[in-house]
Coordinates of C-alpha atoms and ligand atoms in Angstrom, one line a residue:
M1 CA 0.7 -8.1 15.3
A2 CA -2.2 -10.5 15.5
R3 CA -1.1 -11.5 19.0
L4 CA -0.9 -7.9 20.1
V5 CA -4.3 -7.1 18.7
R6 CA -5.9 -10.2 20.3
D7 CA -4.2 -9.6 23.7
L8 CA -5.2 -5.9 23.9
G9 CA -8.5 -6.3 22.1
L10 CA -9.4 -4.5 18.8
K11 CA -11.3 -1.7 20.6
T12 CA -8.2 -0.8 22.7
C13 CA -6.0 -0.8 19.5
L14 CA -8.5 1.4 17.6
E15 CA -8.7 3.8 20.5
G16 CA -4.9 3.9 20.7
V17 CA -4.5 4.7 17.0
V18 CA -7.3 7.3 17.1
E19 CA -5.5 9.0 19.9
K20 CA -2.2 9.1 17.9
L21 CA -4.1 10.4 14.8
E22 CA -5.6 13.2 16.9
E23 CA -2.1 14.2 18.2
D24 CA -0.5 14.0 14.8
Y25 CA -3.2 15.8 12.8
S26 CA -3.2 18.5 15.4
R27 CA 0.5 19.2 14.7
W28 CA 0.0 18.9 10.9
E29 CA 2.2 21.9 10.1
T30 CA 5.2 20.3 11.8
F31 CA 5.2 17.3 9.4
Q32 CA 7.4 17.0 6.3
K33 CA 4.7 15.8 3.8
V34 CA 4.9 14.4 0.3
A35 CA 2.4 12.5 -1.9
R36 CA 3.2 8.8 -2.1
T37 CA 5.1 7.4 -5.0
A38 CA 3.1 4.9 -7.0
N39 CA 4.4 2.3 -9.5
H40 CA 1.5 1.0 -11.6
C41 CA 0.9 -1.9 -13.9
D42 CA -2.4 -3.0 -15.4
L43 CA -3.2 -5.2 -12.4
G44 CA -2.4 -2.8 -9.6
V45 CA 0.0 -0.6 -7.8
V46 CA 2.9 -0.6 -5.3
E47 CA 3.3 2.5 -3.2
L48 CA 5.8 4.0 -0.8
M49 CA 4.5 6.3 1.8
P50 CA 7.1 8.4 3.8
S51 CA 6.5 11.1 6.4
S52 CA 8.3 12.6 9.3
T53 CA 8.5 15.2 12.1
D54 CA 11.9 16.7 12.9
E55 CA 12.5 13.7 15.1
E56 CA 10.9 10.6 13.8
F57 CA 10.6 9.1 10.3
A58 CA 8.2 6.5 9.0
F59 CA 7.4 4.8 5.8
K60 CA 5.0 2.1 4.6
Y61 CA 5.3 -0.2 1.6
V62 CA 1.8 -1.1 0.4
N63 CA 0.2 -2.6 -2.7
G64 CA -3.3 -2.5 -4.2
H65 CA -4.2 -5.4 -6.5
P66 CA -8.0 -6.0 -6.7
K67 CA -7.5 -9.4 -8.6
N68 CA -4.9 -10.8 -6.2
Y69 CA -7.5 -13.1 -4.6
L70 CA -7.4 -15.2 -7.8
Q71 CA -3.8 -16.1 -6.8
G72 CA -4.5 -16.5 -3.1
M73 CA -3.1 -13.1 -2.1
S74 CA -4.8 -10.1 -0.5
T75 CA -5.7 -6.9 -2.4
V76 CA -3.8 -4.8 0.2
M77 CA -0.5 -6.0 1.9
A78 CA 2.0 -3.9 3.7
F79 CA 5.0 -3.5 6.0
G80 CA 6.7 -0.4 7.3
A81 CA 9.4 1.1 9.6
L82 CA 9.7 3.8 12.2
S83 CA 13.1 5.3 12.7
D84 CA 15.0 8.1 14.5
L85 CA 15.4 10.9 12.0
R86 CA 18.3 12.4 13.9
T87 CA 20.5 9.3 13.3
G88 CA 18.6 7.3 10.8
W89 CA 18.5 4.3 13.2
P90 CA 15.4 2.1 12.6
N91 CA 13.6 1.4 15.8
L92 CA 10.8 -0.7 14.5
L93 CA 10.2 -2.9 11.4
S94 CA 6.5 -3.9 11.4
E95 CA 3.9 -5.9 9.6
M96 CA 1.3 -3.4 8.3
T97 CA -1.4 -5.5 6.5
L98 CA -3.4 -5.9 9.7
L99 CA -2.2 -2.5 10.9
T100 CA -3.4 -0.8 7.8
A101 CA -6.9 -2.2 8.3
I102 CA -6.8 -0.9 11.9
R103 CA -5.4 2.5 11.0
T104 CA -7.9 2.9 8.1
A105 CA -10.8 2.1 10.4
A106 CA -9.3 4.4 13.1
T107 CA -9.0 7.2 10.5
S108 CA -12.6 6.7 9.4
V109 CA -13.8 7.1 12.9
F110 CA -11.5 10.0 13.7
V111 CA -13.0 11.8 10.6
A112 CA -16.6 10.8 11.3
K113 CA -16.3 12.2 14.8
L114 CA -15.4 15.5 13.2
L115 CA -18.0 15.5 10.4
A116 CA -20.8 13.0 10.9
R117 CA -23.9 13.8 13.0
P118 CA -23.0 12.8 16.6
N119 CA -26.3 10.9 16.9
S120 CA -25.5 8.6 13.9
R121 CA -26.8 5.2 14.6
R122 CA -27.0 3.4 11.3
M123 CA -24.2 2.8 8.8
A124 CA -24.3 1.2 5.3
M125 CA -21.1 -0.7 4.4
I126 CA -20.6 -1.3 0.6
G127 CA -17.9 -3.8 0.0
C128 CA -17.4 -6.6 2.5
G129 CA -13.7 -7.4 1.9
S130 CA -10.7 -7.4 4.2
Q131 CA -11.2 -3.9 5.6
S132 CA -14.9 -4.1 6.2
E133 CA -15.1 -5.8 9.6
F134 CA -12.6 -3.4 11.0
Q135 CA -14.7 -0.5 9.8
I136 CA -17.8 -1.8 11.4
V137 CA -16.2 -2.7 14.7
A138 CA -14.6 0.8 14.9
F139 CA -17.9 2.6 14.2
N140 CA -19.7 0.3 16.7
E141 CA -17.3 0.5 19.5
L142 CA -16.0 4.1 19.1
M143 CA -19.0 6.0 17.7
G144 CA -22.0 4.1 19.0
V145 CA -23.3 3.0 15.6
R146 CA -25.7 0.1 16.3
E147 CA -27.2 -1.0 13.0
F148 CA -25.3 -2.0 9.9
T149 CA -26.7 -2.7 6.4
V150 CA -24.1 -4.3 4.1
F151 CA -23.8 -5.1 0.4
D152 CA -21.2 -6.8 -1.7
T153 CA -21.4 -8.0 -5.3
D154 CA -19.8 -11.2 -4.0
P155 CA -22.4 -12.9 -1.7
H156 CA -19.6 -15.0 -0.1
A157 CA -17.9 -11.8 1.1
A158 CA -21.2 -10.5 2.7
A159 CA -21.8 -13.9 4.3
K160 CA -18.2 -13.9 5.7
L161 CA -18.7 -10.5 7.2
N162 CA -22.0 -11.6 8.7
R163 CA -20.4 -14.7 10.2
N164 CA -17.4 -12.9 11.6
L165 CA -19.6 -10.2 13.3
G166 CA -22.5 -12.4 14.3
H167 CA -22.8 -10.6 17.6
L168 CA -23.7 -7.3 15.9
N169 CA -27.0 -6.1 14.3
I170 CA -26.1 -6.7 10.6
T171 CA -28.5 -6.9 7.6
V172 CA -27.2 -8.3 4.4
C173 CA -28.9 -6.4 1.5
E174 CA -29.5 -7.2 -2.1
S175 CA -28.2 -3.9 -3.5
T176 CA -26.3 -0.8 -2.7
A177 CA -29.6 1.3 -2.9
E178 CA -31.2 -1.0 -0.3
A179 CA -28.2 -0.8 2.0
V180 CA -27.8 3.0 1.8
S181 CA -31.5 3.9 2.2
G182 CA -32.0 5.6 5.6
A183 CA -28.3 5.3 6.7
D184 CA -26.6 8.1 8.7
I185 CA -23.2 7.1 7.5
V186 CA -22.2 5.4 4.2
T187 CA -18.9 3.7 3.9
T188 CA -17.8 2.6 0.5
C189 CA -14.8 0.1 0.6
T190 CA -14.8 -1.7 -2.8
A191 CA -11.9 -2.7 -5.0
D192 CA -11.9 -2.6 -8.7
K193 CA -9.4 -0.9 -10.9
L194 CA -11.9 1.2 -12.8
R195 CA -14.0 4.4 -12.7
A196 CA -16.8 2.7 -10.7
T197 CA -20.0 4.5 -9.6
I198 CA -20.8 2.7 -6.4
L199 CA -22.8 5.7 -5.1
T200 CA -24.8 8.0 -7.4
G201 CA -26.4 11.3 -6.4
D202 CA -29.9 10.0 -6.2
L203 CA -28.9 7.7 -3.3
I204 CA -27.7 10.6 -1.1
E205 CA -30.0 11.7 1.7
P206 CA -29.8 15.0 3.7
G207 CA -27.4 14.8 6.7
M208 CA -25.5 11.8 5.4
H209 CA -21.8 11.4 6.0
I210 CA -20.0 9.6 3.2
N211 CA -16.8 7.7 4.1
A212 CA -15.4 6.8 0.7
I213 CA -12.3 4.6 1.1
G214 CA -11.9 2.5 -2.0
G215 CA -11.3 5.2 -4.7
D216 CA -7.6 5.6 -4.0
C217 CA -5.7 5.4 -7.3
P218 CA -5.7 7.1 -10.7
G219 CA -8.5 5.5 -12.7
K220 CA -10.0 3.9 -9.6
T221 CA -13.0 5.8 -8.1
E222 CA -16.3 4.9 -6.3
L223 CA -18.4 8.1 -6.3
A224 CA -20.3 9.5 -9.3
A225 CA -19.5 13.1 -9.9
D226 CA -23.0 14.2 -8.8
V227 CA -22.2 12.8 -5.3
L228 CA -19.3 15.1 -4.9
T229 CA -21.4 18.1 -5.5
K230 CA -24.0 17.2 -2.8
G231 CA -21.9 18.6 0.0
R232 CA -18.5 19.7 1.2
V233 CA -15.6 17.4 0.4
Y234 CA -12.8 16.7 2.9
V235 CA -9.4 15.3 2.0
E236 CA -6.3 14.2 3.9
Y237 CA -3.5 15.9 1.8
E238 CA -4.8 17.8 -1.2
P239 CA -1.9 17.3 -3.6
Q240 CA -2.2 13.5 -3.2
T241 CA -6.0 13.3 -3.3
R242 CA -6.3 15.4 -6.5
V243 CA -4.4 12.6 -8.3
E244 CA -5.8 9.6 -6.4
G245 CA -9.1 10.4 -4.9
D246 CA -12.7 10.5 -6.2
I247 CA -12.1 14.2 -6.9
Q248 CA -9.7 13.2 -9.8
Q249 CA -12.8 13.3 -12.0
M250 CA -13.5 17.0 -11.0
P251 CA -11.9 20.2 -12.3
A252 CA -8.5 21.1 -10.8
D253 CA -10.1 24.0 -8.8
F254 CA -12.9 21.9 -7.3
P255 CA -13.1 23.1 -3.7
V256 CA -12.0 20.8 -0.9
T257 CA -11.0 21.2 2.7
E258 CA -8.0 19.5 4.3
L259 CA -9.0 17.7 7.5
W260 CA -6.5 19.4 9.8
R261 CA -8.3 22.7 9.1
V262 CA -11.4 21.3 10.9
L263 CA -9.3 20.5 14.0
E264 CA -8.0 24.0 13.9
R265 CA -11.4 25.7 13.3
P266 CA -14.5 23.5 13.9
S267 CA -16.6 25.9 11.8
E268 CA -14.9 24.3 8.8
G269 CA -16.7 21.1 9.6
R270 CA -20.5 20.3 9.7
T271 CA -22.6 23.2 10.6
T272 CA -26.1 21.9 10.1
E273 CA -28.0 18.5 10.7
T274 CA -29.0 18.4 7.0
E275 CA -25.8 19.0 5.1
V276 CA -24.0 16.2 3.5
T277 CA -20.3 15.7 4.4
I278 CA -18.0 13.6 2.1
F279 CA -14.6 12.2 3.2
D280 CA -12.7 11.4 0.0
S281 CA -10.2 9.0 1.7
V282 CA -7.1 7.7 0.0
G283 CA -4.9 7.0 3.0
F284 CA -2.1 9.4 3.9
A285 CA 1.4 8.6 5.2
L286 CA 0.9 10.6 8.4
E287 CA -1.8 8.0 9.4
D288 CA 0.8 5.2 9.0
F289 CA 3.3 7.3 11.0
S290 CA 0.6 7.5 13.8
A291 CA -0.1 3.8 13.7
L292 CA 3.6 2.8 13.8
R293 CA 4.1 5.2 16.7
W294 CA 1.4 3.4 18.6
V295 CA 2.8 0.0 17.8
Y296 CA 6.2 1.0 18.9
Q297 CA 4.8 2.3 22.2
M298 CA 2.9 -1.0 22.7
C299 CA 6.1 -3.0 21.9
Q300 CA 8.0 -1.1 24.6
R301 CA 5.2 -1.2 27.1
H302 CA 4.2 -4.8 26.8
A303 CA 7.4 -6.4 25.5
Y304 CA 6.1 -7.5 22.1
G305 CA 8.4 -8.0 19.1
E306 CA 11.9 -9.2 19.0
P307 CA 15.3 -7.7 18.2
I308 CA 16.6 -8.4 14.7
D309 CA 20.1 -8.0 13.3
L310 CA 19.4 -5.4 10.6
M311 CA 22.0 -2.7 11.1
P312 CA 25.8 -3.4 11.8
I313 CA 27.1 -2.8 15.3
M314 CA 30.8 -2.4 15.0
P315 CA 33.6 -1.7 17.5
D316 CA 35.1 0.7 14.8
V317 CA 32.2 2.3 12.9
K318 CA 34.6 3.4 10.1
D319 CA 35.7 -0.2 9.5
L320 CA 32.8 -1.8 7.6
Y321 CA 35.3 -3.7 5.4
G322 CA 37.1 -5.3 8.3
H323 CA 33.9 -6.0 10.2
S324 CA 32.5 -7.8 7.2
G325 CA 35.4 -10.2 7.2
L326 CA 36.7 -9.2 3.8
V327 CA 40.4 -8.6 4.9
L328 CA 42.5 -11.4 3.2
S329 CA 44.7 -13.4 5.5
L330 CA 48.4 -13.2 4.3
V331 CA 49.4 -16.5 5.9
Ligands
LIG401 P1 -11.0 -6.6 -0.8 O1 -10.6 -7.0 -2.2 O2 -10.6 -7.5 0.3 O3 -12.5 -6.3 -0.8 C1 -13.2 -5.5 -1.7 C2 -14.6 -6.0 -1.8 O4 -15.3 -5.1 -2.7 C3 -14.8 -7.3 -2.5 O5 -15.4 -8.2 -1.6 C4 -15.6 -7.1 -3.8 O6 -16.4 -8.2 -4.1 C5 -16.3 -5.8 -3.4 N1 -16.8 -5.1 -4.6 C6 -16.2 -4.8 -5.7 N2 -17.0 -4.1 -6.5 C7 -18.2 -3.9 -5.9 C8 -19.4 -3.3 -6.1 N3 -19.6 -2.7 -7.3 N4 -20.3 -3.2 -5.2 C9 -20.2 -3.8 -4.0 N5 -19.0 -4.5 -3.7 C10 -18.1 -4.5 -4.6 O7 -10.3 -5.1 -0.5 P2 -10.0 -4.4 0.9 O8 -8.7 -4.8 1.4 O9 -11.2 -4.6 1.7 O10 -9.9 -2.9 0.3 C11 -11.1 -2.3 -0.2 C12 -10.7 -1.0 -0.9 O11 -10.2 -0.1 0.0 C13 -9.5 -1.2 -1.9 O12 -9.9 -0.5 -3.1 C14 -8.3 -0.6 -1.3 O13 -7.4 -0.1 -2.2 C15 -8.9 0.5 -0.5 N6 -8.2 0.9 0.7 C16 -8.2 2.2 1.0 C17 -7.6 2.7 2.2 C18 -7.6 4.1 2.5 O14 -6.9 4.5 3.4 N7 -8.4 4.9 1.8 C19 -6.9 1.8 3.0 C20 -7.0 0.4 2.7 C21 -7.7 0.0 1.6

């Protein structure tokens, strides 16, 4: 995956995934959708994310363990598969740790293009971990955002981001409030398994678009309740976000709009320069489906990847026993 991304360039990869997201969100009603399964422990969660059309099926295995860095492992790690739903034959088994960072950044931009002010030039990035550079590059390359103010409670993380993206206009700030002040777009991408309040209502300015990525599990939020009442809240798949998103802290009938409705009817999106828009992102299986579809297309087009012996190919498909060499010799 890293070779593919280096060869094609991150911008091309992000554009490719955004294109697939646009295609798939536009045919939302043709998807078989389900909220992901999540197996929790006190340190984190392992999730399975399936989705399909009538023809293709995809799933992702992904974890979320904010303290994993203490054991030399990432907070988020993933792999997944894309298969033919008509036969069940898997066509692609793929790494998805790097791919998740790309698809999450692509999703952020896909949504911001629908909801943020088109002339947005400055973004605050709160949380400078694994996802952060991908977010910044996506907003810079695909949305023309030129100025980034960043903050992380871990100064090493902010310094790492600054080092990796030295060619961009980045200001490392001393606090969330300093980073957020005057921003057109605010992206929160922190990891802590608690009800955090990274953003509070007093920090929100007219016209801001909030891209809240890190609150994605029961008991793990980033936005104070008074942020969620500042503007209209947009979600990927309502049944999943009610449980996992920042809106888990709101009443069950708190109004939200699913993103696909904005594609269908743009008046469901931003209508004035001054309103606040809030994307309560948790990550939905359809986005991984789109990303895997793009990877498969690239593998076919540019001959990446290699065949692996995962499924049996047998001269007599009913003779699994014989093919497996289990028939005892009588001599
Ligand atoms: P990471 O652990 O690499 O980085 C998280 C960073 O947040 C760390 O550098 C940490 O120091 C910082 N942080 C924690 N508390 C903070 C605070 N109060 N203020 C400022 N910074 C703070 O994690 P990552 O891989 O970058 O993922 C970030 C979050 O995004 C995770 O919670 C993950 O579950 C979530 N995520 C969501 C999606 C989605 O689709 N919505 C996709 C991928 C990851």
